[in-house]
Amino acid sequence: MLILLTNDDGIYAPGLMAMERALRQLGQVYVVAPATEQSGVGHSITFLRPLVCKEIYDGNVRRGWAVEGSPADCVKLGVFEICPQRPDLVVSGVNGGLNAGINVLYSGTVAAAIEGAFFGITSIAVSLEYDEHAQFDKAAGLAARLIAQILELKGSEAQLYNLNMPTSAMNTKPEVRVVPMDVVRFGEHFIKRKDPKGRNYYWAASDPVTPVRDRETDLTALAQGYVTLTPLQYDMTKQQMMSAMKQWDLRT
Ligand code: MN
């Protein structure tokens, strides 16, 4: 099995290295990752400037390809130019920080997996709750074990998944919950300050999110210490509006 591995924390991120080691148990791994951190860039792509791509070596061992672009750029280049054949699987992570709730839509980690799904390749985004001393090796091992099972169980069609692991799951034998993505707005505000020249500037700050407790979502399950797995789709069409709107007599 050929696996294309990327992330949004950059090619030198410890989560990426841990994921590479763990995925070697499942197949041949090609690493194509951003040269610098791209967290929060979402599904941006580079087309107004050239996409510089350099092979990165650790001594004499090639670690992968560093791309001066976004996570989605990395998947495109990986599939079109770098992998010797079409990858069987795209993995993005392990991200340092959860990608749950509406953060899924800001996430470069998830965008890379979505890009893989655009190619019809089964893709999975993998994230670990942010911790200064994050146990990426444990997280990557757990993710690789789950990925192997997902590939066994998923059926023949290509699928797109979002996997999140809370810090607490690193020291227990955690349960996995299949849950929908939450859509609650994150608590956030701007701090207004003045720079040395007296100009106003704003700095985005975040507050803890309080998901609605009337249904289990990725956010509620993660808060309870579960590992969460969410099947995703990128077709944003609101299907239930289609038949009613087809009847509209729109005039030009
Ligand atoms: Mn990140």
PDB file of C-alpha atoms and ligand atoms in Angstrom:
ATOM      1  CA  MET A   1       0.000   0.000   0.000  1.00  0.00           C
ATOM      2  CA  LEU A   2       1.282   3.457  -0.954  1.00  0.00           C
ATOM      3  CA  ILE A   3       0.478   6.159   1.599  1.00  0.00           C
ATOM      4  CA  LEU A   4       0.836   9.890   0.994  1.00  0.00           C
ATOM      5  CA  LEU A   5       1.448  11.613   4.319  1.00  0.00           C
ATOM      6  CA  THR A   6       1.123  15.345   4.880  1.00  0.00           C
ATOM      7  CA  ASN A   7       0.136  17.824   7.598  1.00  0.00           C
ATOM      8  CA  ASP A   8      -0.312  21.535   8.248  1.00  0.00           C
ATOM      9  CA  ASP A   9       2.210  21.914  11.086  1.00  0.00           C
ATOM     10  CA  GLY A  10       5.125  21.635   8.659  1.00  0.00           C
ATOM     11  CA  ILE A  11       7.552  18.928   7.606  1.00  0.00           C
ATOM     12  CA  TYR A  12       9.624  19.185  10.803  1.00  0.00           C
ATOM     13  CA  ALA A  13       6.642  18.797  13.152  1.00  0.00           C
ATOM     14  CA  PRO A  14       6.969  15.939  15.663  1.00  0.00           C
ATOM     15  CA  GLY A  15       3.413  14.731  14.930  1.00  0.00           C
ATOM     16  CA  LEU A  16       4.300  14.150  11.271  1.00  0.00           C
ATOM     17  CA  MET A  17       7.439  12.183  12.117  1.00  0.00           C
ATOM     18  CA  ALA A  18       5.527  10.030  14.613  1.00  0.00           C
ATOM     19  CA  MET A  19       2.785   9.353  12.055  1.00  0.00           C
ATOM     20  CA  GLU A  20       5.374   8.378   9.451  1.00  0.00           C
ATOM     21  CA  ARG A  21       6.974   5.842  11.800  1.00  0.00           C
ATOM     22  CA  ALA A  22       3.580   4.335  12.684  1.00  0.00           C
ATOM     23  CA  LEU A  23       2.325   4.196   9.074  1.00  0.00           C
ATOM     24  CA  ARG A  24       5.414   2.281   7.930  1.00  0.00           C
ATOM     25  CA  GLN A  25       3.697  -0.743   9.531  1.00  0.00           C
ATOM     26  CA  LEU A  26       0.909  -0.380   6.949  1.00  0.00           C
ATOM     27  CA  GLY A  27       2.781   0.423   3.759  1.00  0.00           C
ATOM     28  CA  GLN A  28       5.257   2.574   1.903  1.00  0.00           C
ATOM     29  CA  VAL A  29       5.033   6.184   3.060  1.00  0.00           C
ATOM     30  CA  TYR A  30       5.723   9.274   0.940  1.00  0.00           C
ATOM     31  CA  VAL A  31       5.967  12.486   2.956  1.00  0.00           C
ATOM     32  CA  VAL A  32       5.040  15.696   1.138  1.00  0.00           C
ATOM     33  CA  ALA A  33       4.439  18.456   3.664  1.00  0.00           C
ATOM     34  CA  PRO A  34       4.543  22.250   3.960  1.00  0.00           C
ATOM     35  CA  ALA A  35       7.995  23.759   4.511  1.00  0.00           C
ATOM     36  CA  THR A  36       6.567  25.968   7.277  1.00  0.00           C
ATOM     37  CA  GLU A  37       3.555  25.805   9.554  1.00  0.00           C
ATOM     38  CA  GLN A  38       0.241  26.287   7.725  1.00  0.00           C
ATOM     39  CA  SER A  39      -2.255  25.778  10.572  1.00  0.00           C
ATOM     40  CA  GLY A  40      -5.575  27.490   9.911  1.00  0.00           C
ATOM     41  CA  VAL A  41      -5.005  28.084   6.202  1.00  0.00           C
ATOM     42  CA  GLY A  42      -8.024  25.936   5.346  1.00  0.00           C
ATOM     43  CA  HIS A  43      -8.263  24.760   1.758  1.00  0.00           C
ATOM     44  CA  SER A  44      -6.136  27.523   0.238  1.00  0.00           C
ATOM     45  CA  ILE A  45      -3.997  26.738  -2.799  1.00  0.00           C
ATOM     46  CA  THR A  46      -1.023  28.430  -4.459  1.00  0.00           C
ATOM     47  CA  PHE A  47      -1.437  29.591  -8.034  1.00  0.00           C
ATOM     48  CA  LEU A  48      -0.219  33.192  -8.160  1.00  0.00           C
ATOM     49  CA  ARG A  49       3.393  32.175  -7.512  1.00  0.00           C
ATOM     50  CA  PRO A  50       5.529  29.102  -8.212  1.00  0.00           C
ATOM     51  CA  LEU A  51       5.382  26.181  -5.808  1.00  0.00           C
ATOM     52  CA  VAL A  52       8.947  25.554  -4.634  1.00  0.00           C
ATOM     53  CA  CYS A  53       9.508  21.951  -3.542  1.00  0.00           C
ATOM     54  CA  LYS A  54      12.719  20.596  -1.998  1.00  0.00           C
ATOM     55  CA  GLU A  55      13.776  17.124  -0.927  1.00  0.00           C
ATOM     56  CA  ILE A  56      14.618  17.060   2.771  1.00  0.00           C
ATOM     57  CA  TYR A  57      17.314  14.721   4.079  1.00  0.00           C
ATOM     58  CA  ASP A  58      18.052  13.484   7.567  1.00  0.00           C
ATOM     59  CA  GLY A  59      21.725  12.585   7.080  1.00  0.00           C
ATOM     60  CA  ASN A  60      21.640  10.341   4.007  1.00  0.00           C
ATOM     61  CA  VAL A  61      18.013   9.329   4.478  1.00  0.00           C
ATOM     62  CA  ARG A  62      15.382  11.202   2.498  1.00  0.00           C
ATOM     63  CA  ARG A  63      12.622  12.308   4.854  1.00  0.00           C
ATOM     64  CA  GLY A  64      10.326  13.718   2.221  1.00  0.00           C
ATOM     65  CA  TRP A  65       9.497  16.763   0.156  1.00  0.00           C
ATOM     66  CA  ALA A  66       9.035  20.212   1.677  1.00  0.00           C
ATOM     67  CA  VAL A  67       6.622  22.400  -0.275  1.00  0.00           C
ATOM     68  CA  GLU A  68       6.462  26.166   0.119  1.00  0.00           C
ATOM     69  CA  GLY A  69       2.699  26.050  -0.032  1.00  0.00           C
ATOM     70  CA  SER A  70      -0.440  24.877   1.696  1.00  0.00           C
ATOM     71  CA  PRO A  71      -1.461  21.368   2.812  1.00  0.00           C
ATOM     72  CA  ALA A  72      -3.823  21.107  -0.193  1.00  0.00           C
ATOM     73  CA  ASP A  73      -0.897  22.050  -2.482  1.00  0.00           C
ATOM     74  CA  CYS A  74       1.117  19.222  -0.922  1.00  0.00           C
ATOM     75  CA  VAL A  75      -1.546  16.625  -1.713  1.00  0.00           C
ATOM     76  CA  LYS A  76      -1.882  17.858  -5.308  1.00  0.00           C
ATOM     77  CA  LEU A  77       1.897  17.772  -5.853  1.00  0.00           C
ATOM     78  CA  GLY A  78       2.197  14.463  -4.019  1.00  0.00           C
ATOM     79  CA  VAL A  79      -0.397  12.761  -6.193  1.00  0.00           C
ATOM     80  CA  PHE A  80       0.531  14.374  -9.537  1.00  0.00           C
ATOM     81  CA  GLU A  81       4.308  14.644  -9.313  1.00  0.00           C
ATOM     82  CA  ILE A  82       5.975  12.911  -6.400  1.00  0.00           C
ATOM     83  CA  CYS A  83       4.378   9.555  -5.620  1.00  0.00           C
ATOM     84  CA  PRO A  84       5.582   6.843  -8.061  1.00  0.00           C
ATOM     85  CA  GLN A  85       1.956   5.771  -8.553  1.00  0.00           C
ATOM     86  CA  ARG A  86      -1.431   6.921  -7.335  1.00  0.00           C
ATOM     87  CA  PRO A  87      -1.507   6.640  -3.520  1.00  0.00           C
ATOM     88  CA  ASP A  88      -3.949   4.180  -1.942  1.00  0.00           C
ATOM     89  CA  LEU A  89      -4.374   6.365   1.129  1.00  0.00           C
ATOM     90  CA  VAL A  90      -3.804   9.981   2.145  1.00  0.00           C
ATOM     91  CA  VAL A  91      -3.116  10.686   5.827  1.00  0.00           C
ATOM     92  CA  SER A  92      -2.847  14.216   7.240  1.00  0.00           C
ATOM     93  CA  GLY A  93      -1.351  14.646  10.710  1.00  0.00           C
ATOM     94  CA  VAL A  94      -0.846  14.018  13.508  1.00  0.00           C
ATOM     95  CA  ASN A  95      -1.889  17.628  14.025  1.00  0.00           C
ATOM     96  CA  GLY A  96      -0.920  19.351  17.261  1.00  0.00           C
ATOM     97  CA  GLY A  97      -4.421  20.452  18.290  1.00  0.00           C
ATOM     98  CA  LEU A  98      -7.919  19.098  17.796  1.00  0.00           C
ATOM     99  CA  ASN A  99      -9.767  19.685  14.536  1.00  0.00           C
ATOM    100  CA  ALA A 100     -13.365  19.296  15.663  1.00  0.00           C
ATOM    101  CA  GLY A 101     -16.579  21.305  15.334  1.00  0.00           C
ATOM    102  CA  ILE A 102     -16.435  24.200  12.880  1.00  0.00           C
ATOM    103  CA  ASN A 103     -12.643  24.202  13.179  1.00  0.00           C
ATOM    104  CA  VAL A 104     -12.877  21.422  10.590  1.00  0.00           C
ATOM    105  CA  LEU A 105     -13.589  24.211   8.092  1.00  0.00           C
ATOM    106  CA  TYR A 106     -10.587  26.348   9.122  1.00  0.00           C
ATOM    107  CA  SER A 107      -8.217  23.420   9.335  1.00  0.00           C
ATOM    108  CA  GLY A 108      -5.334  22.900   6.930  1.00  0.00           C
ATOM    109  CA  THR A 109      -5.010  19.347   8.276  1.00  0.00           C
ATOM    110  CA  VAL A 110      -8.559  18.446   7.261  1.00  0.00           C
ATOM    111  CA  ALA A 111      -8.269  20.360   3.960  1.00  0.00           C
ATOM    112  CA  ALA A 112      -5.370  18.097   2.954  1.00  0.00           C
ATOM    113  CA  ALA A 113      -7.542  15.035   3.580  1.00  0.00           C
ATOM    114  CA  ILE A 114     -10.395  16.630   1.606  1.00  0.00           C
ATOM    115  CA  GLU A 115      -7.970  17.255  -1.257  1.00  0.00           C
ATOM    116  CA  GLY A 116      -7.101  13.545  -1.204  1.00  0.00           C
ATOM    117  CA  ALA A 117     -10.813  12.744  -1.360  1.00  0.00           C
ATOM    118  CA  PHE A 118     -11.143  15.033  -4.429  1.00  0.00           C
ATOM    119  CA  PHE A 119      -8.867  12.517  -6.174  1.00  0.00           C
ATOM    120  CA  GLY A 120     -11.131   9.661  -5.095  1.00  0.00           C
ATOM    121  CA  ILE A 121      -8.512   8.414  -2.628  1.00  0.00           C
ATOM    122  CA  THR A 122      -9.522   7.341   0.882  1.00  0.00           C
ATOM    123  CA  SER A 123      -8.204  10.060   3.161  1.00  0.00           C
ATOM    124  CA  ILE A 124      -8.053  10.659   6.876  1.00  0.00           C
ATOM    125  CA  ALA A 125      -7.195  13.682   8.993  1.00  0.00           C
ATOM    126  CA  VAL A 126      -5.602  12.842  12.359  1.00  0.00           C
ATOM    127  CA  SER A 127      -5.421  15.309  15.252  1.00  0.00           C
ATOM    128  CA  LEU A 128      -4.330  15.183  18.886  1.00  0.00           C
ATOM    129  CA  GLU A 129      -5.489  17.674  21.501  1.00  0.00           C
ATOM    130  CA  TYR A 130      -2.901  20.418  21.968  1.00  0.00           C
ATOM    131  CA  ASP A 131      -0.474  19.754  24.795  1.00  0.00           C
ATOM    132  CA  GLU A 132       2.986  21.169  25.365  1.00  0.00           C
ATOM    133  CA  HIS A 133       4.236  17.635  25.973  1.00  0.00           C
ATOM    134  CA  ALA A 134       1.987  15.901  23.460  1.00  0.00           C
ATOM    135  CA  GLN A 135       2.609  12.155  23.187  1.00  0.00           C
ATOM    136  CA  PHE A 136       2.706  12.004  19.406  1.00  0.00           C
ATOM    137  CA  ASP A 137       4.180   8.489  19.233  1.00  0.00           C
ATOM    138  CA  LYS A 138       1.316   7.058  21.282  1.00  0.00           C
ATOM    139  CA  ALA A 139      -1.230   9.048  19.267  1.00  0.00           C
ATOM    140  CA  ALA A 140       0.251   7.959  15.941  1.00  0.00           C
ATOM    141  CA  GLY A 141       0.333   4.315  17.049  1.00  0.00           C
ATOM    142  CA  LEU A 142      -3.307   4.493  18.060  1.00  0.00           C
ATOM    143  CA  ALA A 143      -4.225   6.260  14.800  1.00  0.00           C
ATOM    144  CA  ALA A 144      -2.401   3.664  12.684  1.00  0.00           C
ATOM    145  CA  ARG A 145      -4.195   0.813  14.494  1.00  0.00           C
ATOM    146  CA  LEU A 146      -7.539   2.529  13.852  1.00  0.00           C
ATOM    147  CA  ILE A 147      -6.686   3.303  10.213  1.00  0.00           C
ATOM    148  CA  ALA A 148      -5.906  -0.390   9.591  1.00  0.00           C
ATOM    149  CA  GLN A 149      -9.332  -1.322  10.979  1.00  0.00           C
ATOM    150  CA  ILE A 150     -11.138   1.454   9.072  1.00  0.00           C
ATOM    151  CA  LEU A 151      -9.596   0.206   5.798  1.00  0.00           C
ATOM    152  CA  GLU A 152     -10.837  -3.315   6.605  1.00  0.00           C
ATOM    153  CA  LEU A 153     -14.355  -2.189   7.458  1.00  0.00           C
ATOM    154  CA  LYS A 154     -15.104   0.704   5.127  1.00  0.00           C
ATOM    155  CA  GLY A 155     -16.189  -1.079   1.924  1.00  0.00           C
ATOM    156  CA  SER A 156     -14.863  -0.518  -1.577  1.00  0.00           C
ATOM    157  CA  GLU A 157     -15.702   3.173  -2.090  1.00  0.00           C
ATOM    158  CA  ALA A 158     -13.184   5.862  -1.229  1.00  0.00           C
ATOM    159  CA  GLN A 159     -14.095   7.661   1.988  1.00  0.00           C
ATOM    160  CA  LEU A 160     -13.049  10.738   3.938  1.00  0.00           C
ATOM    161  CA  TYR A 161     -12.604  10.672   7.720  1.00  0.00           C
ATOM    162  CA  ASN A 162     -11.730  13.001  10.558  1.00  0.00           C
ATOM    163  CA  LEU A 163     -10.080  11.370  13.595  1.00  0.00           C
ATOM    164  CA  ASN A 164      -9.513  13.283  16.844  1.00  0.00           C
ATOM    165  CA  MET A 165      -7.809  12.132  20.040  1.00  0.00           C
ATOM    166  CA  PRO A 166      -7.997  13.906  23.417  1.00  0.00           C
ATOM    167  CA  THR A 167      -4.876  14.064  25.598  1.00  0.00           C
ATOM    168  CA  SER A 168      -6.569  11.878  28.228  1.00  0.00           C
ATOM    169  CA  ALA A 169      -6.818   9.035  25.696  1.00  0.00           C
ATOM    170  CA  MET A 170      -3.016   8.720  25.660  1.00  0.00           C
ATOM    171  CA  ASN A 171      -2.925   7.257  29.174  1.00  0.00           C
ATOM    172  CA  THR A 172      -5.972   4.998  29.053  1.00  0.00           C
ATOM    173  CA  LYS A 173      -7.446   2.464  26.655  1.00  0.00           C
ATOM    174  CA  PRO A 174      -9.906   4.896  25.084  1.00  0.00           C
ATOM    175  CA  GLU A 175     -13.244   4.124  23.505  1.00  0.00           C
ATOM    176  CA  VAL A 176     -13.861   5.304  19.936  1.00  0.00           C
ATOM    177  CA  ARG A 177     -17.115   7.130  19.163  1.00  0.00           C
ATOM    178  CA  VAL A 178     -18.448   7.652  15.652  1.00  0.00           C
ATOM    179  CA  VAL A 179     -20.026  11.090  15.963  1.00  0.00           C
ATOM    180  CA  PRO A 180     -21.166  13.959  13.726  1.00  0.00           C
ATOM    181  CA  MET A 181     -19.240  17.216  13.475  1.00  0.00           C
ATOM    182  CA  ASP A 182     -20.581  19.890  15.834  1.00  0.00           C
ATOM    183  CA  VAL A 183     -21.583  23.210  14.277  1.00  0.00           C
ATOM    184  CA  VAL A 184     -21.646  25.408  17.386  1.00  0.00           C
ATOM    185  CA  ARG A 185     -19.835  28.723  17.147  1.00  0.00           C
ATOM    186  CA  PHE A 186     -16.559  28.818  19.059  1.00  0.00           C
ATOM    187  CA  GLY A 187     -16.227  31.314  21.850  1.00  0.00           C
ATOM    188  CA  GLU A 188     -13.923  34.033  20.667  1.00  0.00           C
ATOM    189  CA  HIS A 189     -13.340  37.721  20.962  1.00  0.00           C
ATOM    190  CA  PHE A 190     -10.860  40.338  19.888  1.00  0.00           C
ATOM    191  CA  ILE A 191      -8.519  42.131  22.227  1.00  0.00           C
ATOM    192  CA  LYS A 192      -8.070  45.739  21.116  1.00  0.00           C
ATOM    193  CA  ARG A 193      -4.637  47.286  21.715  1.00  0.00           C
ATOM    194  CA  LYS A 194      -2.529  50.178  20.538  1.00  0.00           C
ATOM    195  CA  ASP A 195       0.779  49.710  18.777  1.00  0.00           C
ATOM    196  CA  PRO A 196       3.814  51.948  19.582  1.00  0.00           C
ATOM    197  CA  LYS A 197       2.664  54.396  16.884  1.00  0.00           C
ATOM    198  CA  GLY A 198      -0.763  54.771  18.510  1.00  0.00           C
ATOM    199  CA  ARG A 199      -2.642  52.772  15.877  1.00  0.00           C
ATOM    200  CA  ASN A 200      -5.364  50.346  16.941  1.00  0.00           C
ATOM    201  CA  TYR A 201      -4.821  46.683  16.316  1.00  0.00           C
ATOM    202  CA  TYR A 202      -6.819  43.600  17.199  1.00  0.00           C
ATOM    203  CA  TRP A 203      -5.698  40.198  18.367  1.00  0.00           C
ATOM    204  CA  ALA A 204      -8.056  37.231  18.076  1.00  0.00           C
ATOM    205  CA  ALA A 205      -8.484  35.372  21.387  1.00  0.00           C
ATOM    206  CA  SER A 206     -10.485  32.226  22.035  1.00  0.00           C
ATOM    207  CA  ASP A 207     -12.684  31.180  24.951  1.00  0.00           C
ATOM    208  CA  PRO A 208     -13.662  27.626  25.844  1.00  0.00           C
ATOM    209  CA  VAL A 209     -16.501  26.337  23.691  1.00  0.00           C
ATOM    210  CA  THR A 210     -19.690  25.043  25.289  1.00  0.00           C
ATOM    211  CA  PRO A 211     -21.357  22.578  22.916  1.00  0.00           C
ATOM    212  CA  VAL A 212     -25.091  22.045  23.199  1.00  0.00           C
ATOM    213  CA  ARG A 213     -25.615  18.874  25.194  1.00  0.00           C
ATOM    214  CA  ASP A 214     -28.754  17.643  23.448  1.00  0.00           C
ATOM    215  CA  ARG A 215     -26.861  15.353  21.096  1.00  0.00           C
ATOM    216  CA  GLU A 216     -23.467  13.695  20.974  1.00  0.00           C
ATOM    217  CA  THR A 217     -21.016  15.408  18.628  1.00  0.00           C
ATOM    218  CA  ASP A 218     -17.274  15.390  18.147  1.00  0.00           C
ATOM    219  CA  LEU A 219     -16.971  18.235  20.669  1.00  0.00           C
ATOM    220  CA  THR A 220     -19.100  16.604  23.381  1.00  0.00           C
ATOM    221  CA  ALA A 221     -17.444  13.210  22.945  1.00  0.00           C
ATOM    222  CA  LEU A 222     -13.928  14.681  23.016  1.00  0.00           C
ATOM    223  CA  ALA A 223     -14.791  16.617  26.194  1.00  0.00           C
ATOM    224  CA  GLN A 224     -15.677  13.266  27.757  1.00  0.00           C
ATOM    225  CA  GLY A 225     -12.345  11.728  26.793  1.00  0.00           C
ATOM    226  CA  TYR A 226     -13.461   9.676  23.799  1.00  0.00           C
ATOM    227  CA  VAL A 227     -11.532   9.294  20.578  1.00  0.00           C
ATOM    228  CA  THR A 228     -13.835  10.526  17.813  1.00  0.00           C
ATOM    229  CA  LEU A 229     -14.233   9.433  14.216  1.00  0.00           C
ATOM    230  CA  THR A 230     -16.414  11.423  11.806  1.00  0.00           C
ATOM    231  CA  PRO A 231     -17.154  10.524   8.179  1.00  0.00           C
ATOM    232  CA  LEU A 232     -17.001  13.745   6.142  1.00  0.00           C
ATOM    233  CA  GLN A 233     -18.214  14.887   2.723  1.00  0.00           C
ATOM    234  CA  TYR A 234     -17.275  17.967   0.754  1.00  0.00           C
ATOM    235  CA  ASP A 235     -20.407  18.300  -1.383  1.00  0.00           C
ATOM    236  CA  MET A 236     -21.894  21.350   0.341  1.00  0.00           C
ATOM    237  CA  THR A 237     -25.153  21.277  -1.609  1.00  0.00           C
ATOM    238  CA  LYS A 238     -28.134  21.490   0.733  1.00  0.00           C
ATOM    239  CA  GLN A 239     -30.017  18.605  -0.864  1.00  0.00           C
ATOM    240  CA  GLN A 240     -33.287  19.123   1.021  1.00  0.00           C
ATOM    241  CA  MET A 241     -33.664  22.580  -0.601  1.00  0.00           C
ATOM    242  CA  MET A 242     -33.210  21.302  -4.145  1.00  0.00           C
ATOM    243  CA  SER A 243     -36.688  20.072  -5.091  1.00  0.00           C
ATOM    244  CA  ALA A 244     -38.500  23.138  -3.662  1.00  0.00           C
ATOM    245  CA  MET A 245     -36.043  25.554  -5.297  1.00  0.00           C
ATOM    246  CA  LYS A 246     -36.323  23.797  -8.684  1.00  0.00           C
ATOM    247  CA  GLN A 247     -39.965  24.979  -8.696  1.00  0.00           C
ATOM    248  CA  TRP A 248     -38.971  28.638  -8.285  1.00  0.00           C
ATOM    249  CA  ASP A 249     -39.775  30.731 -11.308  1.00  0.00           C
ATOM    250  CA  LEU A 250     -36.674  32.931 -11.285  1.00  0.00           C
ATOM    251  CA  ARG A 251     -36.742  35.645 -13.952  1.00  0.00           C
ATOM    252  CA  THR A 252     -33.852  37.492 -15.563  1.00  0.00           C
TER     253      THR A 252
HETATM  254 MN    MN B   1      -1.823  22.441  12.668  1.00  0.00          MN
END
